[in-house]
């Protein structure tokens, strides 16, 4: 499976001190492995025009403001101004105000993750509406085709049946009125479809991965403790699977089934190459090698 680019997330804050606090909170956090995203920039501004240019093309924008009334008003202003510039906007509430000298980075880190999760859930919730509009659009197109056929048939009958000209003309007027009404419905549906597609199309194309603790998944499926994570990581880096990312004690894949299937492949490979323990020890180093991991 082709690896997709990570989701582009940008954070708007009110001032330079907030940049420092958010940057500190982002240290030692593996958002790429956990959510397949990247924080591409932290933008200190309260100016909407500057914000428009800074967030253009982003998948998700987090507006980080204080929990007080001014912070809420600023977040609402950015929501209205930037909603057409990016895929999704989500407010991120900073735990404390600017007058606090030290803000716990753990609290900010937690709020960043929560805001990202909320964005994903809202996007998923809108998929149903997107599909409904797509269905309505298809139905409207089919109705237009049928009506066009009827119009063509009536036009042909009009030429052949001159004596019934008035009756056919009346029928044509009714059909044309119905056609215009449906065309208006189609136009409305197309506009709604385009709006939803523009807002959520980028996120739909992203390949979002699920993340699982490596040790827990190994224990759950093989009923044994994973003694040496380094060997699993080494083998995965050698095989380079398209739909699996492994590291820092986690394995990420499109689904749990995909992750388990890859671990089964690794375990089979380890058992099959049991006779080549010495070669593996030479490649990865005795200090990282544990033969007990190769026993089935």
XYZ file of C-alpha atoms in Angstrom:
296
model
C 0.000 0.000 0.000
C 1.303 3.435 -0.945
C 2.342 5.581 2.012
C 0.459 8.887 2.115
C 1.932 12.168 3.239
C 1.198 12.942 6.901
C -1.708 15.240 7.748
C -0.515 18.865 7.907
C -1.513 20.446 11.245
C -0.755 24.092 12.075
C -1.329 25.834 15.400
C -2.302 29.503 15.811
C -1.395 31.075 19.178
C -1.823 34.598 20.549
C 1.798 35.494 21.240
C 5.449 34.471 21.446
C 5.115 33.079 24.976
C 2.473 30.662 23.734
C 4.835 29.528 20.972
C 7.400 28.647 23.618
C 4.862 26.782 25.754
C 3.427 24.805 22.846
C 6.904 24.008 21.490
C 7.928 22.677 24.902
C 4.816 20.518 25.009
C 5.583 19.042 21.573
C 9.012 17.803 22.644
C 9.324 14.010 22.864
C 5.854 13.455 21.390
C 5.581 11.109 18.418
C 2.544 12.555 16.633
C 3.694 11.059 13.351
C 3.728 7.526 14.721
C 0.557 7.976 16.800
C -1.672 9.897 14.394
C 0.285 10.072 11.071
C 0.392 13.875 11.338
C 3.012 16.619 11.434
C 2.889 19.989 13.183
C 4.313 22.057 10.328
C 4.175 25.473 12.043
C 3.169 27.407 15.162
C 1.859 30.875 14.191
C 1.794 33.691 16.785
C -0.818 36.193 15.589
C -4.220 37.703 16.268
C -4.386 39.213 12.771
C -6.792 37.357 10.473
C -5.034 38.374 7.256
C -1.699 37.069 8.502
C -3.425 33.895 9.673
C -5.025 33.363 6.235
C -1.646 33.337 4.525
C 0.014 31.238 7.224
C -2.558 28.408 7.262
C -3.291 28.215 3.529
C -3.265 24.577 2.398
C -3.286 23.044 5.904
C -5.417 19.965 6.598
C -6.186 20.949 10.209
C -5.706 24.257 12.066
C -5.740 24.323 15.864
C -6.594 27.764 17.310
C -4.935 27.829 20.746
C -6.385 30.521 23.039
C -6.986 31.035 26.727
C -10.164 29.664 28.285
C -11.431 33.161 29.142
C -13.982 35.218 27.181
C -11.411 37.114 25.042
C -9.836 33.792 24.100
C -13.191 32.396 23.082
C -14.001 35.492 21.011
C -10.646 35.293 19.224
C -11.182 31.603 18.459
C -14.670 32.340 17.070
C -13.251 35.082 14.845
C -10.640 32.740 13.383
C -13.302 30.057 12.866
C -15.379 32.400 10.687
C -12.475 33.851 8.709
C -10.452 30.677 8.062
C -13.172 28.053 7.505
C -12.780 28.240 3.706
C -8.979 28.258 3.800
C -8.324 24.835 5.362
C -9.801 21.361 5.733
C -10.864 21.701 9.380
C -10.522 24.203 12.252
C -10.596 23.158 15.891
C -10.224 25.282 19.027
C -7.522 24.266 21.484
C -7.958 25.684 24.998
C -4.753 26.568 26.806
C -4.933 25.366 30.432
C -3.946 28.699 32.014
C -3.674 32.414 31.209
C -0.722 34.486 30.021
C -0.025 35.729 33.541
C 1.224 32.313 34.665
C 4.988 31.998 34.414
C 5.025 28.228 33.908
C 2.432 26.120 32.119
C 2.622 22.349 32.562
C 3.581 20.998 29.097
C 1.755 17.740 29.859
C -1.563 19.607 30.038
C -0.881 21.368 26.725
C 0.239 18.090 25.132
C -2.980 16.435 26.268
C -5.112 19.257 24.850
C -3.256 19.075 21.504
C -4.004 15.363 21.252
C -7.631 15.870 22.285
C -8.094 18.609 19.670
C -6.635 16.360 16.964
C -8.933 13.505 18.011
C -11.966 15.830 17.990
C -11.054 16.966 14.472
C -10.881 13.377 13.265
C -14.195 12.418 14.844
C -15.975 15.435 13.354
C -14.565 14.618 9.920
C -15.722 11.007 10.215
C -19.161 12.176 11.305
C -19.462 14.283 8.165
C -18.705 11.351 5.885
C -22.324 10.235 6.154
C -23.567 13.639 4.986
C -21.004 13.614 2.191
C -22.266 10.225 0.984
C -25.896 11.347 1.241
C -25.225 14.392 -0.940
C -23.356 12.221 -3.411
C -26.347 9.863 -3.625
C -28.781 12.739 -4.097
C -26.568 14.141 -6.840
C -26.590 10.801 -8.651
C -30.367 10.509 -8.337
C -30.841 14.027 -9.675
C -28.598 13.294 -12.649
C -30.605 10.170 -13.460
C -33.849 12.139 -13.223
C -32.477 14.769 -15.594
C -31.516 12.061 -18.094
C -34.987 10.541 -17.924
C -36.647 13.916 -18.313
C -34.453 14.744 -21.280
C -35.534 11.514 -22.897
C -39.163 12.406 -22.306
C -38.632 15.854 -23.807
C -37.019 14.321 -26.904
C -39.884 11.874 -27.308
C -42.498 14.602 -26.941
C -40.716 16.778 -29.486
C -40.800 13.949 -31.988
C -44.494 13.311 -31.332
C -45.213 16.997 -31.811
C -43.924 16.896 -35.385
C -45.898 13.753 -36.215
C -49.145 14.701 -34.490
C -49.864 18.265 -35.585
C -53.540 17.893 -34.679
C -52.550 17.325 -31.040
C -50.164 20.246 -31.003
C -51.914 22.168 -28.230
C -52.106 19.186 -25.902
C -48.495 18.262 -26.485
C -47.417 21.896 -25.974
C -49.156 21.909 -22.612
C -47.389 18.696 -21.670
C -44.082 20.166 -22.737
C -44.603 23.207 -20.526
C -45.305 21.013 -17.506
C -42.255 18.892 -18.175
C -40.015 21.899 -18.721
C -41.173 23.383 -15.464
C -40.427 20.088 -13.725
C -37.046 19.951 -15.458
C -36.110 23.433 -14.277
C -37.138 22.557 -10.738
C -34.964 19.448 -10.731
C -32.096 21.352 -12.356
C -32.269 23.834 -9.488
C -32.181 20.932 -7.052
C -29.230 19.494 -8.947
C -27.430 22.836 -8.879
C -27.984 23.103 -5.121
C -26.822 19.527 -4.589
C -23.707 20.146 -6.699
C -22.848 23.255 -4.699
C -23.270 21.355 -1.423
C -21.248 18.453 -2.765
C -18.442 20.764 -3.908
C -18.386 22.514 -0.528
C -18.128 19.240 1.406
C -15.588 17.826 -1.022
C -13.432 20.947 -0.729
C -13.609 20.855 3.068
C -13.016 17.175 3.667
C -11.567 15.831 0.415
C -7.944 16.206 1.518
C -8.496 14.354 4.781
C -10.363 11.543 2.960
C -7.299 10.957 0.787
C -5.034 10.699 3.800
C -4.094 7.204 4.923
C -4.774 7.319 8.659
C -3.054 4.548 10.601
C -4.032 2.867 13.861
C -1.296 2.534 16.494
C -0.841 -0.367 18.924
C 1.710 -1.080 21.709
C 4.088 -3.641 20.209
C 4.610 -5.694 23.367
C 0.910 -5.936 24.170
C -0.020 -6.999 20.623
C 2.728 -9.648 20.598
C 1.570 -11.041 23.969
C -2.090 -10.999 22.925
C -1.516 -12.997 19.704
C 1.357 -15.321 20.580
C 0.877 -15.704 24.375
C 4.519 -14.928 25.006
C 6.503 -11.921 26.185
C 8.381 -9.898 23.582
C 11.914 -9.953 24.985
C 13.827 -8.043 22.303
C 12.032 -5.251 20.475
C 15.258 -4.259 18.668
C 15.285 -7.511 16.666
C 11.694 -6.975 15.475
C 12.535 -3.402 14.504
C 15.639 -4.568 12.645
C 13.765 -7.196 10.630
C 10.968 -4.733 9.784
C 13.497 -2.184 8.535
C 15.058 -4.887 6.344
C 11.758 -6.006 4.769
C 10.332 -2.432 4.537
C 6.593 -3.289 4.424
C 4.427 -0.722 2.615
C 1.612 -0.557 5.174
C 3.424 -0.934 8.512
C 5.450 1.543 10.591
C 7.283 0.249 13.671
C 9.299 2.037 16.323
C 9.456 3.494 19.850
C 7.535 0.517 21.231
C 4.578 0.874 18.835
C 3.414 -0.613 15.559
C 1.184 1.427 13.200
C -0.924 -0.022 10.374
C -4.221 0.690 8.584
C -5.912 -1.788 10.959
C -5.202 -4.140 13.842
C -5.555 -7.046 11.435
C -2.771 -5.643 9.227
C -0.505 -5.145 12.254
C -1.100 -8.713 13.511
C -0.529 -10.158 10.018
C 2.858 -8.440 9.846
C 3.859 -9.738 13.297
C 2.899 -13.240 12.145
C 5.148 -12.812 9.102
C 8.040 -11.696 11.325
C 7.531 -14.601 13.724
C 7.419 -17.082 10.813
C 10.591 -15.598 9.346
C 12.339 -15.860 12.708
C 11.370 -19.525 13.071
C 12.296 -20.340 9.466
C 15.733 -18.778 9.808
C 16.441 -20.304 13.203
C 19.500 -22.009 11.679
C 20.982 -18.627 10.822
C 21.178 -17.270 14.364
C 24.895 -16.690 14.119
C 24.471 -14.622 10.922
C 21.813 -12.469 12.610
C 23.996 -12.026 15.684
C 26.835 -10.804 13.489
C 24.544 -8.283 11.700
C 22.751 -6.761 14.653
C 25.327 -7.271 17.378
C 25.552 -9.761 20.279
C 24.535 -7.155 22.824
C 21.072 -6.744 21.139
C 20.496 -10.427 20.212
C 18.295 -12.776 22.216
C 17.892 -16.338 20.789
C 14.801 -16.911 22.944
C 12.861 -14.589 20.582
C 13.436 -17.030 17.682
C 11.844 -20.016 19.439
C 8.332 -20.855 18.204
